Amino acid sequence: MHELSLAGDILRLVEDAAAREHFRRVAHLRLEAGALAGVEVSALRFALDAIAPGTCLDGAQITIDEPPGRAWCPRCAAEVTLASRADPCPQCLGYPVHPTGGADLRVLELMVH
């Protein structure tokens, strides 16, 4: 489950911020996992909940935004919405399409005590 590895990376990022900014607990962590990021959001949420006890994420409210995938199709020059990187252009059914958004996993907001 690569989401457990991602959760560990997120925890390390937050712990690094805690050491640098001198806070002990996180009240709210807001993440973004785009539709094209290759992340199973429910598995990531489960992994974060599993590793949080005893860390600065213990008791934190964690929200995960899921923006749609966006891509540009060179065949028809359209900016389109995609659910998966494997999908063809919904306008012309052409390949390849080039992701332009919704392909990232990132921390958007960190509220601390």
CSV table of N, CA and C in Angstrom, one decimal:
chain,number,residue,atom,x,y,z
A,1,MET,N,0.9,-1.2,0.0
A,1,MET,CA,0.0,0.0,0.0
A,1,MET,C,0.9,1.2,0.0
A,2,HIS,N,1.0,1.9,-1.1
A,2,HIS,CA,1.9,3.1,-1.2
A,2,HIS,C,1.3,4.3,-0.4
A,3,GLU,N,0.0,4.2,-0.1
A,3,GLU,CA,-0.5,5.3,0.7
A,3,GLU,C,0.0,5.4,2.1
A,4,LEU,N,0.5,4.2,2.7
A,4,LEU,CA,1.1,4.2,4.0
A,4,LEU,C,2.5,5.0,3.9
A,5,SER,N,3.2,4.7,2.8
A,5,SER,CA,4.4,5.5,2.6
A,5,SER,C,4.2,7.0,2.4
A,6,LEU,N,3.1,7.3,1.7
A,6,LEU,CA,2.8,8.7,1.5
A,6,LEU,C,2.4,9.4,2.9
A,7,ALA,N,1.6,8.6,3.7
A,7,ALA,CA,1.2,9.1,5.0
A,7,ALA,C,2.5,9.4,5.9
A,8,GLY,N,3.4,8.5,5.8
A,8,GLY,CA,4.7,8.6,6.5
A,8,GLY,C,5.4,9.9,6.1
A,9,ASP,N,5.5,10.1,4.7
A,9,ASP,CA,6.1,11.3,4.2
A,9,ASP,C,5.4,12.6,4.7
A,10,ILE,N,4.1,12.6,4.7
A,10,ILE,CA,3.3,13.7,5.2
A,10,ILE,C,3.6,14.0,6.7
A,11,LEU,N,3.6,12.9,7.5
A,11,LEU,CA,4.0,13.0,8.9
A,11,LEU,C,5.3,13.6,9.1
A,12,ARG,N,6.3,13.2,8.3
A,12,ARG,CA,7.7,13.7,8.4
A,12,ARG,C,7.7,15.2,8.0
A,13,LEU,N,7.0,15.6,7.0
A,13,LEU,CA,6.9,17.0,6.6
A,13,LEU,C,6.3,17.8,7.7
A,14,VAL,N,5.2,17.3,8.4
A,14,VAL,CA,4.6,18.1,9.5
A,14,VAL,C,5.5,18.1,10.7
A,15,GLU,N,6.2,17.0,11.0
A,15,GLU,CA,7.1,17.0,12.1
A,15,GLU,C,8.3,17.9,11.9
A,16,ASP,N,8.8,18.0,10.7
A,16,ASP,CA,9.8,19.0,10.3
A,16,ASP,C,9.4,20.4,10.6
A,17,ALA,N,8.1,20.7,10.2
A,17,ALA,CA,7.6,22.0,10.4
A,17,ALA,C,7.4,22.3,11.9
A,18,ALA,N,7.0,21.3,12.6
A,18,ALA,CA,6.8,21.4,14.1
A,18,ALA,C,8.2,21.8,14.8
A,19,ALA,N,9.2,21.1,14.3
A,19,ALA,CA,10.6,21.4,14.9
A,19,ALA,C,11.0,22.8,14.5
A,20,ARG,N,10.8,23.2,13.3
A,20,ARG,CA,11.2,24.5,12.8
A,20,ARG,C,10.4,25.6,13.4
A,21,GLU,N,9.1,25.4,13.5
A,21,GLU,CA,8.2,26.5,14.0
A,21,GLU,C,7.8,26.4,15.4
A,22,HIS,N,8.3,25.4,16.1
A,22,HIS,CA,8.0,25.2,17.6
A,22,HIS,C,6.6,25.0,18.0
A,23,PHE,N,5.9,24.1,17.3
A,23,PHE,CA,4.5,23.8,17.8
A,23,PHE,C,4.5,22.3,18.1
A,24,ARG,N,3.5,21.9,18.9
A,24,ARG,CA,3.5,20.5,19.3
A,24,ARG,C,2.4,19.7,18.7
A,25,ARG,N,1.2,20.4,18.5
A,25,ARG,CA,0.1,19.7,18.0
A,25,ARG,C,-0.5,20.4,16.8
A,26,VAL,N,-1.1,19.6,15.9
A,26,VAL,CA,-1.8,20.1,14.7
A,26,VAL,C,-3.3,20.0,15.0
A,27,ALA,N,-4.0,21.1,14.8
A,27,ALA,CA,-5.4,21.2,15.0
A,27,ALA,C,-6.1,20.7,13.7
A,28,HIS,N,-5.6,21.1,12.5
A,28,HIS,CA,-6.2,20.8,11.3
A,28,HIS,C,-5.2,20.7,10.2
A,29,LEU,N,-5.2,19.6,9.4
A,29,LEU,CA,-4.3,19.4,8.3
A,29,LEU,C,-5.2,19.3,7.1
A,30,ARG,N,-5.0,20.1,6.1
A,30,ARG,CA,-5.8,20.1,4.8
A,30,ARG,C,-4.8,19.7,3.7
A,31,LEU,N,-5.2,18.6,3.0
A,31,LEU,CA,-4.4,18.1,1.9
A,31,LEU,C,-5.2,18.2,0.6
A,32,GLU,N,-4.5,18.1,-0.5
A,32,GLU,CA,-5.1,18.0,-1.8
A,32,GLU,C,-4.5,16.8,-2.5
A,33,ALA,N,-5.4,15.9,-2.9
A,33,ALA,CA,-5.0,14.7,-3.7
A,33,ALA,C,-5.8,14.7,-5.0
A,34,GLY,N,-5.2,15.2,-6.0
A,34,GLY,CA,-5.9,15.3,-7.3
A,34,GLY,C,-6.3,14.0,-7.9
A,35,ALA,N,-7.3,14.0,-8.7
A,35,ALA,CA,-7.8,12.8,-9.4
A,35,ALA,C,-6.7,12.0,-10.2
A,36,LEU,N,-5.7,12.8,-10.6
A,36,LEU,CA,-4.6,12.2,-11.5
A,36,LEU,C,-3.4,11.9,-10.6
A,37,ALA,N,-3.4,12.1,-9.3
A,37,ALA,CA,-2.2,11.9,-8.5
A,37,ALA,C,-1.9,10.5,-8.2
A,38,GLY,N,-2.8,9.5,-8.5
A,38,GLY,CA,-2.5,8.1,-8.3
A,38,GLY,C,-2.6,7.8,-6.8
A,39,VAL,N,-3.5,8.5,-6.1
A,39,VAL,CA,-3.6,8.2,-4.6
A,39,VAL,C,-5.0,7.8,-4.4
A,40,GLU,N,-5.2,6.7,-3.6
A,40,GLU,CA,-6.5,6.2,-3.2
A,40,GLU,C,-6.8,7.0,-1.9
A,41,VAL,N,-7.7,7.9,-1.9
A,41,VAL,CA,-7.9,8.8,-0.8
A,41,VAL,C,-8.4,8.1,0.4
A,42,SER,N,-9.2,7.1,0.3
A,42,SER,CA,-9.7,6.4,1.5
A,42,SER,C,-8.6,5.7,2.2
A,43,ALA,N,-7.6,5.1,1.4
A,43,ALA,CA,-6.5,4.4,1.9
A,43,ALA,C,-5.5,5.4,2.6
A,44,LEU,N,-5.3,6.6,2.0
A,44,LEU,CA,-4.5,7.6,2.6
A,44,LEU,C,-5.0,8.0,3.9
A,45,ARG,N,-6.4,8.3,3.9
A,45,ARG,CA,-7.0,8.7,5.2
A,45,ARG,C,-6.8,7.6,6.3
A,46,PHE,N,-7.0,6.4,5.9
A,46,PHE,CA,-6.8,5.3,6.8
A,46,PHE,C,-5.4,5.2,7.4
A,47,ALA,N,-4.4,5.4,6.5
A,47,ALA,CA,-3.0,5.3,6.8
A,47,ALA,C,-2.7,6.5,7.8
A,48,LEU,N,-3.2,7.7,7.5
A,48,LEU,CA,-2.9,8.8,8.3
A,48,LEU,C,-3.5,8.6,9.7
A,49,ASP,N,-4.7,8.1,9.8
A,49,ASP,CA,-5.3,7.8,11.1
A,49,ASP,C,-4.6,6.7,11.8
A,50,ALA,N,-4.0,5.8,11.1
A,50,ALA,CA,-3.2,4.7,11.8
A,50,ALA,C,-1.9,5.2,12.4
A,51,ILE,N,-1.2,6.1,11.7
A,51,ILE,CA,0.1,6.6,12.2
A,51,ILE,C,0.0,7.8,13.1
A,52,ALA,N,-1.1,8.4,13.2
A,52,ALA,CA,-1.3,9.7,14.0
A,52,ALA,C,-1.1,9.5,15.5
A,53,PRO,N,-1.6,8.4,16.1
A,53,PRO,CA,-1.4,8.4,17.6
A,53,PRO,C,0.0,8.5,18.1
A,54,GLY,N,0.2,9.4,19.1
A,54,GLY,CA,1.5,9.6,19.6
A,54,GLY,C,2.3,10.6,18.9
A,55,THR,N,1.8,11.2,17.8
A,55,THR,CA,2.6,12.2,17.0
A,55,THR,C,1.9,13.5,17.1
A,56,CYS,N,2.4,14.5,16.4
A,56,CYS,CA,1.8,15.8,16.4
A,56,CYS,C,0.5,15.8,15.7
A,57,LEU,N,0.2,14.8,14.9
A,57,LEU,CA,-1.1,14.7,14.2
A,57,LEU,C,-2.2,14.0,15.0
A,58,ASP,N,-1.8,13.5,16.2
A,58,ASP,CA,-2.8,12.9,17.1
A,58,ASP,C,-3.9,13.8,17.4
A,59,GLY,N,-5.1,13.5,17.1
A,59,GLY,CA,-6.3,14.3,17.3
A,59,GLY,C,-6.6,15.4,16.3
A,60,ALA,N,-5.7,15.5,15.3
A,60,ALA,CA,-5.9,16.5,14.3
A,60,ALA,C,-7.1,16.2,13.4
A,61,GLN,N,-7.8,17.2,12.9
A,61,GLN,CA,-8.8,17.0,11.9
A,61,GLN,C,-8.1,17.0,10.6
A,62,ILE,N,-8.3,16.0,9.8
A,62,ILE,CA,-7.6,15.9,8.5
A,62,ILE,C,-8.7,15.9,7.4
A,63,THR,N,-8.6,16.9,6.5
A,63,THR,CA,-9.4,16.9,5.3
A,63,THR,C,-8.6,16.8,4.1
A,64,ILE,N,-9.2,16.1,3.1
A,64,ILE,CA,-8.5,15.9,1.8
A,64,ILE,C,-9.4,16.3,0.7
A,65,ASP,N,-9.0,17.4,0.0
A,65,ASP,CA,-9.7,17.9,-1.1
A,65,ASP,C,-9.3,17.0,-2.3
A,66,GLU,N,-10.3,16.8,-3.2
A,66,GLU,CA,-10.0,15.9,-4.4
A,66,GLU,C,-10.4,16.7,-5.7
A,67,PRO,N,-9.5,17.6,-6.1
A,67,PRO,CA,-9.9,18.3,-7.4
A,67,PRO,C,-9.9,17.3,-8.6
A,68,PRO,N,-10.7,17.6,-9.6
A,68,PRO,CA,-10.7,16.8,-10.8
A,68,PRO,C,-9.4,16.9,-11.6
A,69,GLY,N,-9.1,15.9,-12.3
A,69,GLY,CA,-8.0,15.9,-13.2
A,69,GLY,C,-8.3,16.8,-14.4
A,70,ARG,N,-7.3,17.6,-14.8
A,70,ARG,CA,-7.4,18.5,-16.0
A,70,ARG,C,-6.3,18.1,-16.9
A,71,ALA,N,-6.6,18.2,-18.2
A,71,ALA,CA,-5.6,17.8,-19.2
A,71,ALA,C,-5.8,18.6,-20.5
A,72,TRP,N,-4.8,18.7,-21.3
A,72,TRP,CA,-4.8,19.3,-22.6
A,72,TRP,C,-4.7,18.3,-23.7
A,73,CYS,N,-5.5,18.3,-24.7
A,73,CYS,CA,-5.5,17.3,-25.7
A,73,CYS,C,-4.8,18.0,-27.0
A,74,PRO,N,-3.7,17.6,-27.4
A,74,PRO,CA,-3.1,18.2,-28.6
A,74,PRO,C,-3.8,17.9,-29.9
A,75,ARG,N,-4.5,16.8,-29.9
A,75,ARG,CA,-5.2,16.4,-31.1
A,75,ARG,C,-6.4,17.4,-31.4
A,76,CYS,N,-7.2,17.8,-30.4
A,76,CYS,CA,-8.3,18.7,-30.7
A,76,CYS,C,-8.1,20.0,-30.0
A,77,ALA,N,-7.0,20.2,-29.3
A,77,ALA,CA,-6.6,21.5,-28.6
A,77,ALA,C,-7.6,21.9,-27.6
A,78,ALA,N,-8.2,20.9,-26.9
A,78,ALA,CA,-9.2,21.2,-25.9
A,78,ALA,C,-8.6,20.9,-24.5
A,79,GLU,N,-9.0,21.8,-23.5
A,79,GLU,CA,-8.7,21.6,-22.1
A,79,GLU,C,-9.9,20.8,-21.6
A,80,VAL,N,-9.6,19.6,-21.0
A,80,VAL,CA,-10.7,18.6,-20.6
A,80,VAL,C,-10.5,18.2,-19.2
A,81,THR,N,-11.6,17.6,-18.7
A,81,THR,CA,-11.6,17.0,-17.3
A,81,THR,C,-11.4,15.5,-17.5
A,82,LEU,N,-10.5,14.9,-16.7
A,82,LEU,CA,-10.3,13.4,-16.8
A,82,LEU,C,-10.4,12.8,-15.4
A,83,ALA,N,-10.9,11.6,-15.3
A,83,ALA,CA,-10.9,10.9,-14.1
A,83,ALA,C,-9.7,10.1,-13.8
A,84,SER,N,-9.0,9.7,-14.9
A,84,SER,CA,-7.8,8.9,-14.8
A,84,SER,C,-6.8,9.3,-15.9
A,85,ARG,N,-5.5,9.0,-15.6
A,85,ARG,CA,-4.5,9.3,-16.7
A,85,ARG,C,-4.6,8.4,-17.9
A,86,ALA,N,-5.3,7.3,-17.7
A,86,ALA,CA,-5.4,6.3,-18.8
A,86,ALA,C,-6.6,6.7,-19.7
A,87,ASP,N,-7.4,7.6,-19.4
A,87,ASP,CA,-8.6,8.0,-20.2
A,87,ASP,C,-8.2,8.8,-21.4
A,88,PRO,N,-8.9,8.5,-22.5
A,88,PRO,CA,-8.7,9.4,-23.7
A,88,PRO,C,-9.4,10.7,-23.5
A,89,CYS,N,-9.1,11.6,-24.5
A,89,CYS,CA,-9.8,12.9,-24.5
A,89,CYS,C,-11.3,12.6,-24.6
A,90,PRO,N,-12.1,13.2,-23.8
A,90,PRO,CA,-13.6,12.9,-23.9
A,90,PRO,C,-14.2,13.7,-25.1
A,91,GLN,N,-13.5,14.6,-25.7
A,91,GLN,CA,-14.0,15.3,-26.8
A,91,GLN,C,-13.8,14.6,-28.1
A,92,CYS,N,-12.5,14.1,-28.3
A,92,CYS,CA,-12.2,13.5,-29.6
A,92,CYS,C,-11.8,12.0,-29.5
A,93,LEU,N,-11.7,11.5,-28.2
A,93,LEU,CA,-11.2,10.2,-27.9
A,93,LEU,C,-9.8,9.9,-28.3
A,94,GLY,N,-9.0,11.0,-28.4
A,94,GLY,CA,-7.6,10.9,-28.8
A,94,GLY,C,-6.7,10.7,-27.6
A,95,TYR,N,-5.5,10.2,-28.0
A,95,TYR,CA,-4.4,10.0,-27.0
A,95,TYR,C,-3.2,10.7,-27.7
A,96,PRO,N,-2.2,11.0,-26.9
A,96,PRO,CA,-2.2,11.2,-25.5
A,96,PRO,C,-2.8,12.5,-25.1
A,97,VAL,N,-3.2,12.6,-23.8
A,97,VAL,CA,-3.6,13.9,-23.3
A,97,VAL,C,-2.5,14.2,-22.2
A,98,HIS,N,-2.3,15.5,-22.0
A,98,HIS,CA,-1.2,16.0,-21.2
A,98,HIS,C,-1.8,16.6,-19.9
A,99,PRO,N,-1.6,16.0,-18.7
A,99,PRO,CA,-2.1,16.6,-17.5
A,99,PRO,C,-1.7,18.0,-17.3
A,100,THR,N,-2.7,18.8,-16.9
A,100,THR,CA,-2.4,20.2,-16.5
A,100,THR,C,-2.8,20.6,-15.1
A,101,GLY,N,-3.6,19.7,-14.5
A,101,GLY,CA,-4.0,20.0,-13.1
A,101,GLY,C,-4.6,18.7,-12.5
A,102,GLY,N,-4.7,18.8,-11.1
A,102,GLY,CA,-5.3,17.6,-10.4
A,102,GLY,C,-4.4,16.4,-10.4
A,103,ALA,N,-3.1,16.7,-10.5
A,103,ALA,CA,-2.1,15.6,-10.6
A,103,ALA,C,-1.2,15.6,-9.4
A,104,ASP,N,-1.5,16.4,-8.4
A,104,ASP,CA,-0.6,16.5,-7.2
A,104,ASP,C,-1.2,16.0,-5.9
A,105,LEU,N,-0.3,15.7,-5.0
A,105,LEU,CA,-0.6,15.4,-3.6
A,105,LEU,C,0.2,16.5,-2.9
A,106,ARG,N,-0.5,17.4,-2.2
A,106,ARG,CA,0.2,18.4,-1.5
A,106,ARG,C,-0.5,18.9,-0.2
A,107,VAL,N,0.2,19.5,0.7
A,107,VAL,CA,-0.3,20.1,1.9
A,107,VAL,C,-0.8,21.5,1.5
A,108,LEU,N,-2.1,21.8,1.8
A,108,LEU,CA,-2.6,23.1,1.5
A,108,LEU,C,-2.6,24.0,2.7
A,109,GLU,N,-2.9,23.4,3.9
A,109,GLU,CA,-3.1,24.2,5.1
A,109,GLU,C,-2.7,23.4,6.3
A,110,LEU,N,-2.1,24.1,7.3
A,110,LEU,CA,-1.7,23.5,8.5
A,110,LEU,C,-2.0,24.4,9.6
A,111,MET,N,-3.0,24.1,10.4
A,111,MET,CA,-3.4,24.9,11.6
A,111,MET,C,-2.9,24.2,12.8
A,112,VAL,N,-2.2,24.9,13.7
A,112,VAL,CA,-1.5,24.3,14.9
A,112,VAL,C,-2.0,24.9,16.2
A,113,HIS,N,-1.7,24.2,17.2
A,113,HIS,CA,-2.0,24.7,18.6
A,113,HIS,C,-0.7,25.4,19.1
